[in-house]
């Protein structure tokens, strides 16, 4: 069974540009989570989808970040416009309906120059 | 607000030694606690998950303990090997099996051959 996949693995963009990160959860997993780790800090929660609905978006830093999960399958996280402090590793995780262990993807390393 | 702290931030020991990684959390009302491993450029690998009603979990050379009342957990690694070199993350989940994970900043472990 395929695990959680993320694309791209690494993105380098200039300040002010737009970047879209994609996460494909494990098939059948209704719960999808986004987390990020910025330099020198711990991994922090961004938001949680249950199917296509946002269950908890308390960790989204500001309105430059937009997450979607149309159809309840894959999810995208768009950063527009990107700022230097957005650099870090963005992780996606998924879990089965009802919860349970979260399985993490390899992450997308975002570098904003 | 739940905070998770890991000490030390970095640890280097010679191969073969037994070692203990420490984790503390401020709010004892947790659903479960999990230890992860992260290798450079890779995602998070779950090592052990302890439910709030449990005191410890074991997997091979790894043993994790949980003392909710004192807000502490330890990860014991027996007979360390160079392949154990990685960053170890402690994380707690507060309310349910579907809620977000709160991570510590990690302990970077290096095993010297």
CSV table of N, CA, C and O in Angstrom, one decimal, chain A residues 21 34-39 41-47 59-62 64-65 77 79 83 85-92 104 108 110, chain B residues 103:
chain,number,residue,atom,x,y,z
A,21,UNK,N,1.8,23.5,-2.8
A,21,UNK,CA,2.3,22.2,-2.3
A,21,UNK,C,1.1,21.2,-2.4
A,21,UNK,O,0.0,21.5,-2.1
A,34,UNK,N,-1.9,19.1,7.8
A,34,UNK,CA,-0.7,19.8,7.4
A,34,UNK,C,0.0,20.3,8.6
A,34,UNK,O,-0.6,20.8,9.6
A,35,UNK,N,1.3,20.1,8.6
A,35,UNK,CA,2.2,20.6,9.6
A,35,UNK,C,3.4,21.3,8.9
A,35,UNK,O,3.7,21.0,7.8
A,36,UNK,N,4.1,22.1,9.7
A,36,UNK,CA,5.4,22.6,9.1
A,36,UNK,C,6.4,22.8,10.2
A,36,UNK,O,6.1,23.0,11.4
A,37,UNK,N,7.7,22.8,9.8
A,37,UNK,CA,8.8,23.0,10.7
A,37,UNK,C,9.6,24.1,10.0
A,37,UNK,O,10.2,23.9,9.0
A,38,UNK,N,9.6,25.3,10.7
A,38,UNK,CA,10.5,26.3,10.2
A,38,UNK,C,11.8,26.3,11.0
A,38,UNK,O,11.9,25.6,12.0
A,39,UNK,N,12.8,26.9,10.5
A,39,UNK,CA,14.2,26.8,11.0
A,39,UNK,C,14.3,27.0,12.5
A,39,UNK,O,13.8,28.0,13.0
A,41,UNK,N,12.8,25.6,14.9
A,41,UNK,CA,11.6,25.5,15.7
A,41,UNK,C,11.0,24.1,15.6
A,41,UNK,O,11.5,23.3,14.8
A,42,UNK,N,10.1,23.8,16.5
A,42,UNK,CA,9.4,22.5,16.5
A,42,UNK,C,8.4,22.4,15.3
A,42,UNK,O,8.0,23.4,14.8
A,43,UNK,N,8.0,21.2,15.0
A,43,UNK,CA,7.0,20.9,14.0
A,43,UNK,C,5.7,21.5,14.6
A,43,UNK,O,5.3,21.1,15.7
A,44,UNK,N,5.0,22.3,13.8
A,44,UNK,CA,3.7,22.8,14.3
A,44,UNK,C,2.6,22.5,13.4
A,44,UNK,O,2.7,22.5,12.1
A,45,UNK,N,1.4,22.3,14.0
A,45,UNK,CA,0.2,22.0,13.3
A,45,UNK,C,-0.3,23.2,12.5
A,45,UNK,O,-0.2,24.3,13.0
A,46,UNK,N,-0.8,23.0,11.3
A,46,UNK,CA,-1.4,24.0,10.5
A,46,UNK,C,-2.9,23.8,10.4
A,46,UNK,O,-3.7,24.7,10.8
A,47,UNK,N,-3.4,22.7,9.8
A,47,UNK,CA,-4.8,22.5,9.8
A,47,UNK,C,-5.1,21.0,9.6
A,47,UNK,O,-4.3,20.2,9.2
A,59,UNK,N,-4.1,26.5,13.3
A,59,UNK,CA,-2.6,26.7,13.2
A,59,UNK,C,-2.2,27.5,11.9
A,59,UNK,O,-1.0,27.8,11.8
A,60,UNK,N,-3.1,27.8,11.1
A,60,UNK,CA,-2.8,28.6,9.9
A,60,UNK,C,-2.2,30.0,10.3
A,60,UNK,O,-2.9,30.7,11.0
A,61,UNK,N,-1.0,30.3,9.8
A,61,UNK,CA,-0.4,31.5,10.3
A,61,UNK,C,-1.0,32.8,9.9
A,61,UNK,O,-1.0,33.8,10.7
A,62,UNK,N,-1.5,32.9,8.7
A,62,UNK,CA,-2.1,34.1,8.2
A,62,UNK,C,-2.9,33.8,6.9
A,62,UNK,O,-2.9,32.7,6.4
A,64,UNK,N,-2.2,34.5,4.0
A,64,UNK,CA,-1.4,34.1,2.8
A,64,UNK,C,-1.4,32.6,2.5
A,64,UNK,O,-0.9,32.2,1.4
A,65,UNK,N,-1.9,31.9,3.4
A,65,UNK,CA,-1.9,30.4,3.3
A,65,UNK,C,-3.4,30.0,3.0
A,65,UNK,O,-4.3,30.4,3.7
A,77,UNK,N,-1.8,23.1,-0.6
A,77,UNK,CA,-1.5,24.2,0.3
A,77,UNK,C,-0.8,25.3,-0.5
A,77,UNK,O,0.3,25.1,-1.0
A,79,UNK,N,0.7,29.1,-0.9
A,79,UNK,CA,1.3,30.2,-0.2
A,79,UNK,C,1.4,31.4,-1.2
A,79,UNK,O,2.1,31.3,-2.2
A,83,UNK,N,6.8,34.7,1.8
A,83,UNK,CA,7.7,35.6,2.5
A,83,UNK,C,8.9,34.7,3.0
A,83,UNK,O,8.8,33.5,3.0
A,85,UNK,N,10.0,34.2,5.9
A,85,UNK,CA,9.8,33.4,7.1
A,85,UNK,C,9.0,32.1,6.8
A,85,UNK,O,8.7,31.3,7.7
A,86,UNK,N,8.5,32.0,5.6
A,86,UNK,CA,7.7,30.8,5.2
A,86,UNK,C,8.6,29.6,4.9
A,86,UNK,O,8.2,28.5,4.7
A,87,UNK,N,9.9,29.8,4.8
A,87,UNK,CA,10.9,28.8,4.5
A,87,UNK,C,10.8,27.7,5.6
A,87,UNK,O,10.8,28.0,6.8
A,88,UNK,N,10.9,26.5,5.2
A,88,UNK,CA,10.8,25.4,6.2
A,88,UNK,C,10.4,24.1,5.5
A,88,UNK,O,10.4,24.0,4.2
A,89,UNK,N,10.1,23.1,6.2
A,89,UNK,CA,9.6,21.8,5.7
A,89,UNK,C,8.1,21.7,6.1
A,89,UNK,O,7.7,21.8,7.2
A,90,UNK,N,7.3,21.4,5.0
A,90,UNK,CA,5.9,21.2,5.2
A,90,UNK,C,5.6,19.7,5.1
A,90,UNK,O,5.8,19.1,4.1
A,91,UNK,N,5.0,19.2,6.2
A,91,UNK,CA,4.6,17.8,6.2
A,91,UNK,C,3.1,17.7,6.1
A,91,UNK,O,2.3,18.5,6.6
A,92,UNK,N,2.7,16.6,5.5
A,92,UNK,CA,1.3,16.2,5.4
A,92,UNK,C,1.2,14.8,6.1
A,92,UNK,O,2.2,14.0,6.1
A,104,UNK,N,2.9,10.0,8.2
A,104,UNK,CA,3.5,11.2,7.6
A,104,UNK,C,4.1,11.0,6.3
A,104,UNK,O,4.7,9.9,6.0
A,108,UNK,N,7.8,18.5,2.1
A,108,UNK,CA,8.3,19.4,1.0
A,108,UNK,C,9.1,20.5,1.7
A,108,UNK,O,8.7,21.2,2.6
A,110,UNK,N,10.6,24.0,1.5
A,110,UNK,CA,10.3,25.2,0.8
A,110,UNK,C,11.4,26.2,1.2
A,110,UNK,O,11.6,26.5,2.4
B,103,UNK,N,4.2,18.7,18.9
B,103,UNK,CA,5.6,18.1,18.9
B,103,UNK,C,6.5,18.9,19.8
B,103,UNK,O,6.4,20.1,20.0
